[in-house]
XYZ file of C-alpha atoms in Angstrom:
742
model
C -111.838 42.622 -80.613
C -110.907 43.090 -77.135
C -107.223 43.455 -77.665
C -107.904 45.855 -80.367
C -110.180 48.127 -77.988
C -107.702 47.441 -74.903
C -105.207 49.426 -77.193
C -107.634 52.098 -78.282
C -108.447 52.629 -74.833
C -104.875 53.022 -73.429
C -104.044 55.294 -76.485
C -106.972 57.544 -76.091
C -105.859 57.777 -72.375
C -102.301 58.711 -73.289
C -103.082 61.118 -75.957
C -106.270 62.734 -74.510
C -105.375 66.138 -75.438
C -105.573 64.921 -79.340
C -108.714 63.191 -78.718
C -110.487 65.806 -77.093
C -109.133 68.443 -79.799
C -110.749 66.242 -82.397
C -114.045 65.732 -80.807
C -114.264 69.506 -79.871
C -113.305 70.298 -83.674
C -115.970 68.040 -84.984
C -118.585 69.516 -82.374
C -117.592 73.260 -83.709
C -117.631 72.108 -87.377
C -120.884 70.546 -87.052
C -122.279 73.624 -85.195
C -120.810 76.117 -87.662
C -122.631 74.024 -90.420
C -125.820 73.846 -88.691
C -125.736 77.765 -88.163
C -124.757 78.672 -91.474
C -127.396 76.034 -93.404
C -130.381 77.378 -95.079
C -133.747 76.577 -93.013
C -135.254 73.315 -93.915
C -137.865 73.333 -96.550
C -140.759 71.155 -97.103
C -140.563 67.470 -96.065
C -141.969 65.699 -98.757
C -144.255 62.556 -97.548
C -143.996 60.278 -100.300
C -144.882 56.564 -100.284
C -143.748 54.897 -103.172
C -145.752 51.929 -104.598
C -149.138 53.117 -102.971
C -152.175 54.179 -105.066
C -152.628 57.471 -103.393
C -148.922 58.510 -104.164
C -149.392 57.624 -107.792
C -152.590 59.777 -107.851
C -150.612 62.533 -106.231
C -147.889 62.168 -109.061
C -150.243 62.093 -111.998
C -152.042 65.132 -110.521
C -148.611 67.328 -110.629
C -148.050 65.990 -114.306
C -151.556 66.657 -115.595
C -152.337 69.759 -113.667
C -149.177 71.578 -113.899
C -148.952 74.933 -111.523
C -151.823 73.633 -109.257
C -149.425 73.910 -106.376
C -150.636 70.042 -105.485
C -148.021 70.165 -102.304
C -148.873 73.774 -101.316
C -150.235 74.807 -97.729
C -154.027 74.757 -97.440
C -156.231 77.001 -94.819
C -159.769 76.540 -94.167
C -161.060 79.642 -92.431
C -164.314 78.537 -90.737
C -167.159 81.351 -89.783
C -169.788 80.702 -87.265
C -172.705 83.283 -87.299
C -173.729 84.479 -83.643
C -176.933 82.709 -81.859
C -179.859 83.492 -83.847
C -178.230 84.717 -87.270
C -177.217 83.272 -90.332
C -174.149 83.525 -92.277
C -176.547 84.922 -95.332
C -177.421 87.802 -93.083
C -176.033 91.248 -94.795
C -173.536 92.290 -91.786
C -172.222 88.695 -91.690
C -171.623 88.370 -95.420
C -169.954 91.710 -95.674
C -167.749 90.763 -92.907
C -166.636 87.501 -94.703
C -166.524 88.842 -97.885
C -163.949 91.709 -96.488
C -161.805 88.615 -95.097
C -161.794 86.653 -98.378
C -160.634 89.826 -100.331
C -158.030 90.578 -97.634
C -156.527 86.887 -97.827
C -156.430 87.097 -101.652
C -154.137 90.129 -101.599
C -151.230 87.928 -100.044
C -148.122 87.419 -102.174
C -147.906 83.632 -101.464
C -151.638 83.101 -101.923
C -152.568 80.896 -105.170
C -156.645 81.018 -104.384
C -159.185 81.712 -102.040
C -162.791 80.255 -102.679
C -165.710 82.665 -101.536
C -167.952 80.354 -99.656
C -170.896 82.238 -101.237
C -170.017 81.301 -104.521
C -168.518 77.838 -103.968
C -171.730 76.500 -102.017
C -169.601 76.469 -98.996
C -172.673 77.567 -96.289
C -174.324 74.805 -94.386
C -177.922 74.120 -94.746
C -178.988 75.819 -91.711
C -176.994 78.683 -92.745
C -175.060 79.160 -89.566
C -171.719 78.053 -90.570
C -169.427 78.931 -93.845
C -165.762 78.224 -94.602
C -163.059 80.094 -97.159
C -160.546 77.561 -98.807
C -157.403 79.339 -99.162
C -154.495 77.747 -101.068
C -150.800 78.723 -101.126
C -148.100 78.329 -103.674
C -145.607 77.061 -101.003
C -145.850 74.279 -98.381
C -146.546 75.098 -94.626
C -143.267 74.897 -93.323
C -141.945 77.430 -96.228
C -144.946 79.960 -95.653
C -143.579 83.593 -94.720
C -144.334 84.617 -91.019
C -146.035 87.694 -92.637
C -148.204 85.353 -94.674
C -149.169 83.693 -91.285
C -149.861 86.863 -89.761
C -151.844 88.193 -92.305
C -153.958 84.932 -92.103
C -154.510 85.739 -88.478
C -155.206 89.180 -88.783
C -157.971 88.515 -91.088
C -159.649 85.925 -88.929
C -159.251 88.472 -86.205
C -161.001 91.367 -88.116
C -164.020 88.882 -88.882
C -163.980 87.944 -84.910
C -164.252 91.776 -84.314
C -167.414 91.904 -86.517
C -168.906 89.553 -84.078
C -168.343 86.118 -86.057
C -166.810 83.017 -84.496
C -163.615 82.251 -86.766
C -161.375 79.497 -86.581
C -158.624 78.324 -89.013
C -158.043 74.659 -90.182
C -155.342 73.150 -92.596
C -151.630 73.130 -92.346
C -150.845 76.837 -92.973
C -150.509 77.331 -89.432
C -148.460 74.407 -88.399
C -145.737 75.087 -86.220
C -142.307 73.485 -85.518
C -142.757 70.967 -82.668
C -141.222 71.555 -79.230
C -140.354 69.447 -76.577
C -141.084 71.515 -73.610
C -139.262 71.448 -70.165
C -139.715 67.856 -69.413
C -136.752 67.238 -71.452
C -134.432 69.027 -69.153
C -136.415 67.374 -66.309
C -135.291 63.820 -67.879
C -131.688 65.049 -68.111
C -131.740 66.199 -64.520
C -133.264 62.889 -63.147
C -130.222 61.217 -65.330
C -127.764 63.422 -63.626
C -128.813 62.607 -59.981
C -128.928 58.612 -60.920
C -125.287 58.982 -62.109
C -124.297 60.803 -58.781
C -126.059 58.141 -56.704
C -124.446 55.521 -58.786
C -120.792 56.926 -58.597
C -120.906 58.942 -55.713
C -118.974 61.483 -57.336
C -119.781 64.720 -59.460
C -116.755 64.149 -61.632
C -117.570 60.666 -62.589
C -121.212 61.244 -63.068
C -120.526 64.309 -65.081
C -118.495 62.171 -67.544
C -121.523 60.286 -69.184
C -123.450 63.139 -69.342
C -120.780 65.153 -71.031
C -120.005 63.021 -73.483
C -123.462 62.107 -74.352
C -124.427 65.852 -74.804
C -121.051 66.352 -76.892
C -122.202 63.047 -79.005
C -125.832 64.592 -79.556
C -124.584 67.837 -80.331
C -122.584 66.765 -83.294
C -125.377 64.221 -84.455
C -128.210 66.791 -84.353
C -126.054 69.611 -85.615
C -125.127 67.507 -88.635
C -128.715 66.649 -89.140
C -129.378 70.331 -89.019
C -126.742 71.273 -91.372
C -128.261 68.593 -93.813
C -131.910 69.238 -93.206
C -132.449 71.411 -96.230
C -130.324 69.285 -98.761
C -131.804 65.992 -97.584
C -135.628 67.418 -96.833
C -135.318 66.307 -93.060
C -138.151 67.059 -91.042
C -138.003 68.735 -87.482
C -139.218 65.316 -85.897
C -136.096 63.614 -87.343
C -133.770 65.566 -85.063
C -135.826 65.449 -82.067
C -135.856 61.336 -82.225
C -132.182 61.247 -83.118
C -131.606 63.828 -79.946
C -134.005 61.189 -78.038
C -132.314 57.962 -78.719
C -128.737 59.575 -78.805
C -128.811 61.163 -75.432
C -130.167 57.837 -74.078
C -127.625 55.332 -75.595
C -124.751 57.961 -75.432
C -125.375 58.109 -71.495
C -125.750 54.344 -70.807
C -122.638 53.748 -73.053
C -120.463 55.700 -71.289
C -121.857 54.698 -67.884
C -120.825 51.166 -68.749
C -117.351 52.081 -69.490
C -116.775 54.334 -66.325
C -118.428 51.621 -64.101
C -115.858 49.190 -65.400
C -113.099 51.606 -65.319
C -113.758 51.803 -61.418
C -114.077 48.129 -61.192
C -110.527 47.764 -62.425
C -109.101 50.164 -60.290
C -110.752 48.441 -57.443
C -108.662 45.622 -58.317
C -105.330 47.569 -58.102
C -104.675 48.584 -61.643
C -103.047 51.594 -62.745
C -105.251 53.886 -64.131
C -104.165 53.890 -67.893
C -104.208 49.798 -67.727
C -107.744 50.072 -66.002
C -108.789 52.543 -68.858
C -107.577 50.083 -71.489
C -109.376 47.233 -69.761
C -112.479 48.909 -69.539
C -112.648 49.764 -73.033
C -111.534 46.153 -74.077
C -114.120 44.575 -72.021
C -117.287 46.927 -71.510
C -116.198 48.557 -74.609
C -116.729 45.243 -76.527
C -120.307 45.019 -75.497
C -120.704 48.770 -76.143
C -119.686 47.939 -79.848
C -121.993 45.017 -80.169
C -125.084 46.615 -78.384
C -124.637 49.695 -80.439
C -124.645 47.507 -83.668
C -127.691 45.990 -82.760
C -129.492 49.577 -82.528
C -127.927 50.396 -85.841
C -129.057 47.449 -87.474
C -132.795 47.888 -86.191
C -132.862 51.636 -86.792
C -131.343 51.234 -90.579
C -133.672 48.266 -90.966
C -136.458 50.712 -91.135
C -135.481 51.483 -94.866
C -137.005 47.914 -95.740
C -140.658 49.794 -95.277
C -139.907 51.793 -98.241
C -141.077 55.094 -96.809
C -138.551 57.865 -97.192
C -139.607 59.895 -94.149
C -139.186 56.618 -91.807
C -136.031 55.932 -93.528
C -134.456 59.414 -93.133
C -135.488 58.928 -89.347
C -133.936 55.569 -88.868
C -130.572 56.496 -90.549
C -130.373 59.871 -88.758
C -130.989 58.207 -85.548
C -128.640 55.291 -86.206
C -125.839 57.871 -87.100
C -126.315 59.574 -83.894
C -125.929 56.142 -82.099
C -122.738 55.286 -84.092
C -121.267 58.520 -82.764
C -122.213 57.687 -79.196
C -120.285 54.452 -79.603
C -117.255 56.104 -80.992
C -117.156 58.663 -78.262
C -117.522 56.252 -75.624
C -114.587 54.102 -76.957
C -112.472 57.253 -77.282
C -113.611 60.303 -75.478
C -114.690 58.578 -72.275
C -110.938 57.178 -71.538
C -109.376 60.480 -72.447
C -111.870 62.392 -70.096
C -110.791 59.541 -67.398
C -107.292 60.640 -67.970
C -107.954 64.304 -67.290
C -110.033 63.275 -64.073
C -107.366 61.388 -62.819
C -107.666 60.459 -59.023
C -111.159 62.319 -58.882
C -112.277 59.252 -60.275
C -112.295 56.507 -57.312
C -112.103 53.048 -57.627
C -115.495 50.918 -57.294
C -116.396 50.772 -53.542
C -114.801 53.982 -52.558
C -117.143 56.746 -53.552
C -115.480 59.613 -51.743
C -117.074 61.887 -49.122
C -120.140 63.004 -51.365
C -122.597 60.276 -50.212
C -120.661 59.818 -47.012
C -118.723 56.741 -48.124
C -115.118 55.447 -47.044
C -112.165 56.173 -48.767
C -110.422 53.729 -50.966
C -107.902 52.757 -48.120
C -110.503 52.180 -45.810
C -112.461 50.297 -48.331
C -109.356 48.061 -49.221
C -108.912 47.423 -45.184
C -112.558 46.699 -44.959
C -112.501 44.252 -47.958
C -109.371 42.710 -46.447
C -110.621 42.300 -42.985
C -114.185 40.947 -43.477
C -116.426 39.306 -45.994
C -118.282 42.237 -47.784
C -122.033 42.117 -47.473
C -123.591 40.938 -50.646
C -125.240 43.704 -52.709
C -128.894 43.878 -53.792
C -128.123 42.323 -57.138
C -126.325 39.367 -55.902
C -129.369 38.783 -53.271
C -131.954 39.305 -56.037
C -129.929 36.770 -58.441
C -129.696 34.037 -55.769
C -133.426 34.379 -55.062
C -134.238 33.992 -58.847
C -131.839 30.899 -58.803
C -133.431 29.210 -56.152
C -137.172 29.815 -57.305
C -136.754 30.077 -61.130
C -140.024 28.469 -62.357
C -142.255 31.103 -60.130
C -140.228 34.078 -61.346
C -140.656 32.802 -64.838
C -144.264 32.440 -64.585
C -144.795 35.493 -62.656
C -142.824 37.712 -65.269
C -144.427 36.052 -68.197
C -148.060 36.401 -67.024
C -147.493 40.057 -65.712
C -146.324 41.120 -69.433
C -148.879 39.118 -70.910
C -151.380 41.022 -68.844
C -149.909 44.073 -69.936
C -149.999 43.077 -73.836
C -153.759 42.509 -73.656
C -154.857 45.970 -74.737
C -152.721 45.622 -78.004
C -155.469 43.053 -79.133
C -157.541 46.165 -79.772
C -154.768 48.325 -81.662
C -156.224 50.891 -84.178
C -153.724 52.675 -86.323
C -153.923 55.950 -87.939
C -152.256 58.985 -88.865
C -152.790 62.314 -86.726
C -154.819 64.842 -88.261
C -156.834 68.189 -86.850
C -159.090 65.806 -85.227
C -156.450 64.380 -82.909
C -155.324 68.167 -81.914
C -156.189 69.485 -78.123
C -159.414 71.303 -78.286
C -157.473 74.424 -77.119
C -155.934 74.770 -80.803
C -157.738 76.719 -83.514
C -157.306 73.772 -86.080
C -159.168 71.378 -83.850
C -161.909 73.866 -83.382
C -162.213 74.510 -86.945
C -162.312 70.591 -87.577
C -165.550 70.530 -84.946
C -166.992 73.403 -86.665
C -166.896 71.974 -90.021
C -168.209 68.474 -88.666
C -170.990 70.327 -87.053
C -171.993 72.286 -90.192
C -170.979 69.877 -93.038
C -170.979 66.186 -91.546
C -168.107 64.224 -89.907
C -166.808 63.073 -93.396
C -166.254 66.788 -94.448
C -162.936 66.907 -92.778
C -161.608 63.842 -94.915
C -162.640 64.157 -98.364
C -161.480 61.865 -101.051
C -160.014 63.078 -104.260
C -160.700 60.655 -107.131
C -158.382 61.171 -110.181
C -159.716 59.709 -113.428
C -157.144 59.421 -116.105
C -159.079 58.898 -119.351
C -156.017 59.403 -121.678
C -156.414 55.890 -123.316
C -160.252 56.429 -123.808
C -162.230 57.642 -126.754
C -164.846 59.432 -124.767
C -163.178 60.792 -121.800
C -166.150 63.230 -120.834
C -168.399 60.093 -120.757
C -165.871 58.251 -118.664
C -166.008 61.142 -116.163
C -169.641 61.132 -115.721
C -169.735 57.272 -115.612
C -167.386 57.526 -112.634
C -169.094 59.971 -110.889
C -172.590 58.346 -111.478
C -170.778 54.925 -110.084
C -169.544 56.553 -107.193
C -172.846 58.166 -106.056
C -174.241 54.962 -105.943
C -171.846 53.677 -103.238
C -172.724 53.292 -99.507
C -171.331 56.025 -97.042
C -171.404 58.751 -99.539
C -172.712 62.170 -98.825
C -171.865 64.313 -101.575
C -169.942 63.990 -105.001
C -168.697 67.015 -106.871
C -168.893 67.315 -110.751
C -165.876 66.278 -112.464
C -163.259 68.925 -112.999
C -161.260 68.073 -116.038
C -157.632 69.466 -116.933
C -156.863 71.579 -119.840
C -156.220 68.604 -122.051
C -159.435 67.139 -121.158
C -158.037 63.689 -120.562
C -157.901 63.651 -116.660
C -160.446 65.009 -114.103
C -160.916 65.172 -110.495
C -163.930 64.310 -108.567
C -164.194 65.002 -104.892
C -166.021 62.659 -102.714
C -167.377 63.833 -99.274
C -167.950 60.656 -96.998
C -170.452 60.326 -94.588
C -168.433 58.924 -91.622
C -165.384 60.624 -90.022
C -161.775 60.240 -91.725
C -160.514 57.542 -89.168
C -163.383 55.315 -89.239
C -163.615 51.925 -90.770
C -166.791 52.823 -92.908
C -164.590 55.490 -94.561
C -161.614 52.955 -95.217
C -164.445 50.756 -96.761
C -165.477 53.379 -99.058
C -161.842 53.664 -100.148
C -161.564 50.018 -101.363
C -164.948 50.164 -102.897
C -164.069 53.327 -104.982
C -160.950 51.293 -106.137
C -162.782 48.168 -106.593
C -165.420 49.961 -108.980
C -162.673 51.600 -110.929
C -161.366 48.229 -111.720
C -164.354 47.237 -113.442
C -164.605 50.585 -115.256
C -160.853 50.338 -116.288
C -161.878 46.765 -117.964
C -164.701 48.402 -119.827
C -163.152 51.781 -120.957
C -159.419 51.376 -120.391
C -159.645 54.664 -117.833
C -157.662 54.242 -114.724
C -159.518 55.491 -111.353
C -157.179 56.496 -108.356
C -157.980 57.486 -105.094
C -156.190 59.900 -103.071
C -156.102 62.784 -100.458
C -155.151 62.775 -97.018
C -157.398 60.096 -95.612
C -156.492 57.718 -98.447
C -152.768 58.431 -97.758
C -153.314 57.600 -94.343
C -155.173 53.962 -95.088
C -152.428 53.314 -97.858
C -149.567 54.137 -95.099
C -150.863 52.103 -92.559
C -151.547 49.052 -94.861
C -148.014 49.618 -96.341
C -146.832 49.535 -92.552
C -148.563 46.504 -91.705
C -147.285 44.555 -94.479
C -143.821 45.484 -93.930
C -143.807 44.732 -90.149
C -143.277 40.926 -90.664
C -140.396 41.047 -93.096
C -138.946 43.875 -91.083
C -139.129 41.578 -88.008
C -137.695 38.775 -89.504
C -134.736 40.924 -91.146
C -133.663 42.626 -87.914
C -134.410 39.986 -85.535
C -132.756 37.555 -87.739
C -129.406 39.699 -88.353
C -129.267 40.506 -84.411
C -129.714 36.708 -83.530
C -126.645 36.004 -85.789
C -124.792 38.856 -84.112
C -125.735 37.525 -80.636
C -124.728 34.087 -81.492
C -121.151 35.565 -82.395
C -121.158 37.431 -79.195
C -122.428 34.484 -76.543
C -121.386 31.597 -78.719
C -124.604 30.064 -77.894
C -127.732 29.256 -79.663
C -130.411 29.215 -76.913
C -129.298 32.663 -75.048
C -129.961 34.884 -78.368
C -133.103 32.925 -78.877
C -134.251 33.610 -75.113
C -132.898 37.287 -75.884
C -135.520 37.714 -78.966
C -138.599 35.950 -77.230
C -137.743 38.030 -74.530
C -137.898 41.151 -76.684
C -141.125 40.188 -78.221
C -142.786 39.997 -74.631
C -141.822 43.375 -73.750
C -142.322 45.224 -77.034
C -146.025 43.661 -76.895
C -146.543 44.808 -73.318
C -145.506 48.359 -74.126
C -147.936 48.345 -77.490
C -150.678 47.407 -74.922
C -149.415 50.295 -72.489
C -149.523 52.587 -75.594
C -153.056 51.495 -76.640
C -154.321 51.857 -73.014
C -153.140 55.727 -72.710
C -153.696 57.155 -76.196
C -156.484 54.966 -77.481
C -158.452 54.250 -74.461
C -157.358 57.210 -72.554
C -156.097 55.735 -69.218
C -153.693 58.094 -67.228
C -154.229 60.248 -70.444
C -154.333 63.532 -67.963
C -151.055 62.374 -66.316
C -149.617 62.052 -69.573
C -150.841 65.327 -71.123
C -152.828 63.312 -73.676
C -155.764 65.716 -74.464
C -157.334 63.745 -77.138
C -157.440 60.022 -77.550
C -157.592 58.205 -81.069
C -155.970 55.702 -83.308
C -152.382 54.953 -82.573
C -149.878 56.474 -85.027
C -149.535 53.954 -87.870
C -145.587 54.112 -87.588
C -145.701 53.022 -83.997
C -145.570 49.353 -84.056
C -142.811 49.045 -86.402
C -140.636 51.853 -85.153
C -141.108 50.246 -81.344
C -140.166 46.963 -82.985
C -137.067 48.615 -84.672
C -135.847 50.887 -81.623
C -136.884 48.452 -78.705
C -135.323 45.855 -80.080
C -132.026 47.496 -80.161
C -132.316 48.812 -76.788
C -133.322 45.573 -75.314
C -130.246 43.829 -76.630
C -128.146 46.780 -74.942
C -129.161 45.030 -71.756
C -128.832 41.723 -72.858
C -125.451 42.394 -73.859
C -124.239 44.288 -70.803
C -125.683 41.840 -68.334
C -125.157 38.322 -70.120
C -121.712 39.070 -71.235
C -120.658 39.397 -67.397
C -122.193 35.691 -66.904
C -120.580 34.599 -69.974
C -117.382 35.946 -68.907
C -117.764 34.520 -65.407
C -118.807 31.161 -67.045
C -115.668 31.025 -69.395
C -113.639 31.459 -66.296
C -114.503 28.379 -64.759
C -117.786 29.280 -62.711
C -120.591 26.914 -62.760
C -124.035 28.124 -64.609
C -125.868 29.192 -61.332
C -122.733 30.971 -59.919
C -121.984 32.888 -63.382
C -125.396 34.275 -63.116
C -125.246 35.452 -59.608
C -121.727 37.042 -60.659
C -123.195 38.589 -63.570
C -125.722 40.435 -61.431
C -123.200 41.281 -58.826
C -121.122 43.286 -61.306
C -123.923 44.428 -63.745
C -127.051 44.756 -61.890
C -126.391 48.037 -60.101
C -125.025 49.636 -63.604
C -127.862 48.148 -65.697
C -130.541 49.366 -63.385
C -128.880 52.850 -63.240
C -128.833 52.510 -67.135
C -132.300 51.411 -67.305
C -133.480 54.402 -64.971
C -131.574 56.951 -66.899
C -132.935 55.704 -70.530
C -136.590 56.054 -69.040
C -135.942 59.377 -67.688
C -134.781 60.761 -71.125
C -137.376 58.981 -72.878
C -140.185 60.122 -70.664
C -138.589 63.898 -70.854
C -139.986 63.801 -74.516
C -143.758 63.114 -73.243
C -143.952 66.766 -73.057
C -143.562 67.567 -76.672
C -146.221 69.597 -78.703
C -145.805 66.915 -81.550
C -148.189 63.831 -80.665
C -145.916 61.364 -82.659
C -142.913 62.444 -80.457
C -145.052 62.261 -77.254
C -146.065 58.751 -78.286
C -142.629 57.391 -78.951
C -141.233 58.947 -75.826
C -144.062 57.242 -73.653
C -143.765 54.062 -75.383
C -140.043 53.852 -75.415
C -139.817 54.519 -71.742
C -142.515 52.010 -70.537
C -140.900 49.504 -73.007
C -137.397 49.983 -71.389
C -139.199 49.594 -67.927
C -140.555 46.316 -69.115
C -137.493 45.087 -70.831
C -135.150 46.071 -68.287
C -136.856 45.324 -64.897
C -138.896 42.383 -66.066
C -137.492 40.514 -68.795
C -133.579 41.174 -68.298
C -133.799 41.374 -64.432
C -136.248 38.480 -64.028
C -137.162 36.271 -66.854
C -133.717 36.255 -68.291
C -131.800 34.797 -64.989
C -134.554 32.355 -64.277
C -134.503 31.052 -67.849
C -130.723 30.654 -67.388
C -131.091 28.757 -64.215
C -133.358 26.442 -65.774
C -131.223 25.929 -68.815
C -127.899 25.259 -66.761
C -125.016 24.348 -69.107
C -127.360 24.023 -71.979
C -127.730 27.559 -72.388
C -123.891 28.000 -73.524
C -124.273 25.139 -75.875
C -123.070 25.518 -79.417
C -122.556 23.026 -82.078
C -119.043 22.211 -82.432
C -119.228 22.801 -86.163
C -120.539 25.966 -85.751
C -117.917 26.964 -83.044
C -115.291 26.348 -85.462
C -116.810 28.446 -88.122
C -117.677 31.663 -86.050
C -114.897 34.053 -85.593
C -113.756 34.696 -82.133
C -114.396 38.242 -80.871
C -113.385 37.834 -77.301
C -116.178 39.958 -75.809
C -115.206 38.755 -72.457
C -111.789 40.042 -72.658
C -110.341 36.626 -72.130
C -107.222 37.449 -74.415
C -106.358 40.389 -72.009
C -105.762 38.197 -69.161
C -102.528 36.631 -70.830
C -101.890 40.345 -71.988
C -101.793 41.617 -68.440
C -100.248 38.584 -66.523
C -96.689 40.113 -66.446
C -98.028 43.380 -65.508
C -100.127 41.565 -62.698
C -97.380 39.749 -61.426
C -95.259 43.123 -61.328
C -97.823 44.798 -59.443
C -98.165 42.187 -56.842
C -94.434 41.976 -56.244
C -94.661 45.614 -55.575
C -97.176 45.414 -53.199
C -95.243 42.532 -51.332
């Protein structure tokens, strides 16, 4: 591995014009594809294997033309104080609004509130349901404008009018904080390298990689039904790992220059050593992201594969374009310890004279490692207890999917949600749709009536509509309004109670009763994700564990890495619960409404955080492994690893945190939550687990940390991440160089 990458790095350095041309061509091609691609259509949110999805599919089959996946809008009206919606003037304003809405070209139907019993008991609130032929993302701007104009006319007549549903859903945006995150990354790189040129290389290559990845996703969005969130998450992860991977190779290149190697040779060795770590770190991230497919939720699978593709691009760019750009930079990228005049540092010659004349002062990483090696038990206990305390809120984790009730109060969707709760009860915003399939029954109408009566007798039921059969008379829908809000435990219990009652009815009549709707879908998604979490964890951690055994040729080091990851991810989930569920620091994070944590959050964090955690494990511990293989004692190898890697790993972690934190400004609650969760997870994993717990454990284990059974050592392939094969490869050149110096 190291020898191959060494040759690849030297080739890219020599043929830099050709390499740069290839990547620019790929970026151009992806950009043209994105610009000429049709706009993304509807993003199908299907959950194969769930009852809610089965009922939805049955509706499309038995109620053709009903546009089951079409956009909906609820135009909610509230009368002025002291008036009622049944007053002549208010009624006339509502009827005019309904008539205007019905004229839309994409409107399938509009329900008049006065004919559909959609006026509250006190007469102050009413609503009109609008159904469209196409999904919310496919609605024409003119249709959305007509909806808002009709509502504004009713407001002009003196009514309070708000619009709920998905008809007005907007494409999420990330805000200016994303740019701030990149700016922070640039500052960290300048401080780390002391050179604008050296700092600009990781940023440039990361932006090119993300540009290719996101443009490709945009080009394929319509054909593959990729949502807007997919490209945002790919950008988030691609930027973070792209900058970090390039950072490690540039840092190793400067270290090789400081040892007196020629620039082409230094580029080859940087790619052969740090590049090997990049490959395996990237593989762990890709495994974790692609592994999301085991959950069998198409949207999550697409998100994982798209992000994994962007990470793969970042790895290849780091191995090829970074050495090519180093060739262009020439002497503007200086050896380590010679950072030029930007930060007032000495020149390369002065740095060499200082090094030869006196013992250089130990850097902060070296001093910290020596402290940990002297006090491993205290550091280990402090780190574990601290992460354990941060993880305590995770015990109160409540899962759900966001609805209009989780929107900020400044939005019309949230205000419509609150008005409907006020006028019709909290469960009105999450009605359940019961689909009764009586195709195998001799008396379908009687079955429909029996199911309706059975549901009316259940707890937490506020209202049940009469069965609505299809044209064939063999299938009917029944709308059930719970007495509790959609995200409550009582509503979840009601869904299970209806399904249990449906089992008894099927045994007696042969008819099948299915529960669907957004609320039932959310419940099924949460359950499916919970069920998939353990198998996913076993798959991802198991594969990465095997991969790390090959990398480190050790059993205990990969085991320690996996256990450390569990600590950091639990602590990160605890922080997410504290902020987004309990409301701690919610104002600082821009969280206007607290509520259940997104159902996908635990499994998504497990996948992404594990991949990123292994990045730092590979980059830091391979330096220790390299020192140990070259003859240093275990404690000395830990100190050496920190001497060469702590500063760079710290910079990489700060950069990754800044990039992830930049997405906290997103208007999409899911992106905001993931951005915060990943940023805090990187903090816990990099600075507590990898910088404190890992060296403490290695110090306690000593030589046992690198133990591997002899039979397994013989069976494993030698990937040579430490670059041992490069020592013999460069011996002759090193001797020639020493001869020239003397």
